[in-house]
């Protein structure tokens, strides 16, 4: 099938049975790939109400039609499962090489089912697919395990691993790949651990067929030519995502001290240029990307020496600024600890800041931390909390379940400053005075994550106190950005470097042989968005409007300093944003997709399913 | 376009593999970096950089070839696929490991200095 590896690999870890199935062409036409396949397969195949860490959950690894192709940024893969962090739809995107590699081996989708009786890894070398013992690797750090498997199998194998956090089924555990790329969010690493699956190793040598070679070459050449000549690309290669620290801080969007502020006075110490000068040794990118945003660092600090990819902006914001840290080397060390342990730096950083605030308010004490006093701005506090969470020791056991769970157990008002939506910790954008960004977090389909709609730029552009028009923009972004995850390409070329969206349909059609306009493609993204929403409706009995609300911190605690000092969201604004959003989405006032909308999107089968369950 | 020399600077390589995509597309009209006639290897976690292996047209492969399948044309060593009997002596002889094989082929392939990798490399890590 043009643009696809052509096969689905179904791996039953309980029985050890591996089945190769042809890719469902109808699924490819309706959902394209990536998180499109994730939404469809999870809804269809994962029974309602199951335990995310039980045998019945499935873990998916998916490439997309642009993955592995001669396409700028064509290196994205998606991991997906029912999330142990949120209890509903979960996926996480990863760059690096594994998405391309699995496609060269002929697979667009790998479905892991059941649970291996012993620690296991999946070995793929083109058509040779087998389950192997991972007992010698169990307990190893994620990076160490990758290194050992590379040494054993060869440089050409692409490897995804979990660290000890995934083995312990910690809901903020990530999946590690390519020396520092992570599928960080929604606890996909814990699901992998729950299946006793330590690693996935892939090598593939096959060519991927395209429908129209001439148009394909013309389309990608146009893209590469634009990027080659773009001055914006150079900035992104120089500083990577940390290049945005200055701007985000300037507008008061840089989360500081558990989202009590959006401004870090000493931001220059953690800026892109500082990081480049102090610790970066190599620019490193994902497959087929001309805009190497990955920064590989070699750090010597306070008697420690280590290599780490990053820190990225998100890590600087959440491990760094949100905990009041402003030493780029310390942030890099915390990054390294999380990577090796296999913890998502976004959630880990957010939780650490929550814990420090709890400590400041006397909700947790030295008795809970093993005698350590926690302070904002103190890197040792953060290192200690990461260790406690990764090993689930002392208060770390509670914290490792995320701020929603921890605050519900701790009580004493801690729910008000537990910065999450739907149980997923908020990532690196402060939004007391950024309604579009707030709405993006409130409605993101995996919980509070920025990459579904990076709408903060629109707040600045359109007026940050304005409510009108924000929902419309958020919806548009929620279709465009996930469409990149669906296609298997990185959005950076568009959103950061300015590559025109109009260049994508000719490329996509030339590769797949489909005949779609950009609007048609956005319709697929809308279908996927509604389907993931319906997954929530199916899984969560009281799901609706109340699940889309921001934490009390953003409504009750005004920003303490910086350019947005004194700002907070009003309850009226929150309701207005949701009213607009639901109306424009064709959902009812409780945020449930209507029968008409679902039918318009070809989701009649979901209507039937939800009706049967009494949820529609 | 054919170039005269091919040089590399490991420090500039970001590991994107675009050079291999371009090479394979130029010579086979296929999307498959495994059919690119140069190698990119990551040296991670330490020392933390990439290494590029390219052909410098030294001719060791031609010297080792028992069937004269590798011949010199205008300073560039090329492969006569009709004559190649896939003995792989050239693979062993190449000091840089840049004589390539692929499971779908029964002849070897190598760099012919077409220069597409230079054109497409986003960082100038491969240059003339």
XYZ file of C-alpha atoms in Angstrom, chain B:
128
model
C 26.244 16.811 -11.399
C 29.370 14.942 -10.444
C 31.672 16.345 -7.809
C 35.442 16.122 -7.525
C 35.959 15.387 -3.853
C 33.761 14.389 -0.953
C 34.672 15.567 2.516
C 33.023 15.355 5.868
C 32.914 17.157 9.186
C 31.516 14.903 11.912
C 30.972 17.824 14.257
C 28.304 19.247 11.943
C 26.377 16.017 11.406
C 23.007 15.937 13.188
C 22.114 12.359 12.262
C 19.130 13.219 10.061
C 19.957 10.620 7.371
C 18.731 12.972 4.636
C 21.984 12.256 2.749
C 21.064 8.567 2.591
C 17.500 9.334 1.504
C 18.834 11.580 -1.276
C 21.417 9.015 -2.362
C 18.896 6.174 -2.549
C 16.377 8.344 -4.372
C 18.998 9.440 -6.896
C 20.256 5.936 -7.671
C 17.254 3.688 -7.103
C 14.247 6.048 -7.195
C 13.227 4.571 -3.874
C 12.521 5.880 -0.365
C 14.975 3.855 1.618
C 18.031 5.183 3.463
C 19.326 1.609 3.608
C 20.067 2.000 -0.084
C 22.202 5.071 0.442
C 25.903 4.643 -0.311
C 27.232 6.329 2.797
C 26.959 5.621 6.490
C 25.950 7.727 9.469
C 26.661 6.257 12.883
C 25.772 7.751 16.254
C 28.415 7.597 18.956
C 26.192 7.792 22.003
C 25.839 8.226 24.906
C 29.503 9.186 24.837
C 31.383 10.882 23.230
C 28.055 12.140 21.944
C 28.424 12.898 18.261
C 27.838 11.356 14.850
C 30.366 9.851 12.506
C 30.071 9.922 8.711
C 31.728 7.378 6.441
C 31.925 8.260 2.751
C 33.868 6.928 -0.207
C 37.022 8.837 -1.066
C 37.571 6.915 -4.299
C 40.769 5.284 -3.042
C 40.302 2.338 -5.390
C 41.024 -0.453 -2.894
C 37.690 -2.011 -3.896
C 38.697 -2.095 -7.575
C 42.039 -3.602 -6.690
C 40.302 -6.379 -4.750
C 37.649 -7.094 -7.388
C 38.409 -10.357 -9.235
C 35.969 -9.691 -12.092
C 36.892 -6.080 -12.906
C 33.338 -5.077 -12.032
C 34.626 -1.919 -10.342
C 36.215 0.409 -12.844
C 37.559 3.944 -12.876
C 35.675 6.541 -14.859
C 36.912 10.110 -14.766
C 38.474 9.644 -11.317
C 35.407 7.890 -9.897
C 35.131 4.156 -9.184
C 31.882 2.770 -10.545
C 30.241 -0.628 -10.587
C 29.462 -2.639 -13.701
C 26.542 -4.638 -12.375
C 26.784 -7.148 -15.230
C 30.238 -8.143 -14.101
C 29.635 -8.148 -10.321
C 29.314 -11.720 -9.037
C 28.658 -10.588 -5.446
C 31.788 -12.191 -3.989
C 32.022 -9.292 -1.503
C 35.815 -9.122 -1.607
C 35.419 -5.377 -2.195
C 33.386 -5.102 0.990
C 36.248 -6.616 2.950
C 38.816 -4.482 1.151
C 37.138 -1.127 1.710
C 38.936 0.710 4.529
C 35.838 2.778 5.387
C 33.095 0.176 5.145
C 31.320 2.024 2.352
C 30.807 -0.734 -0.189
C 27.160 -1.592 0.431
C 24.863 -4.553 0.044
C 21.107 -4.778 0.423
C 18.873 -7.827 0.951
C 16.877 -6.985 -2.184
C 19.933 -6.892 -4.468
C 22.519 -9.351 -5.702
C 25.138 -6.778 -6.650
C 27.051 -4.350 -4.493
C 26.603 -0.591 -4.717
C 28.852 2.305 -3.906
C 29.208 6.063 -4.100
C 29.582 7.485 -7.613
C 30.254 11.064 -6.519
C 26.920 12.330 -7.785
C 26.953 15.016 -5.096
C 23.317 14.757 -4.046
C 24.327 14.192 -0.409
C 26.252 17.455 -0.495
C 23.280 19.256 -1.999
C 20.799 17.950 0.565
C 22.900 17.978 3.752
C 21.224 20.681 5.864
C 24.352 21.546 7.855
C 27.273 21.315 5.455
C 28.620 18.231 7.242
C 29.256 16.679 3.836
C 30.924 18.990 1.381
C 32.996 19.167 -1.760
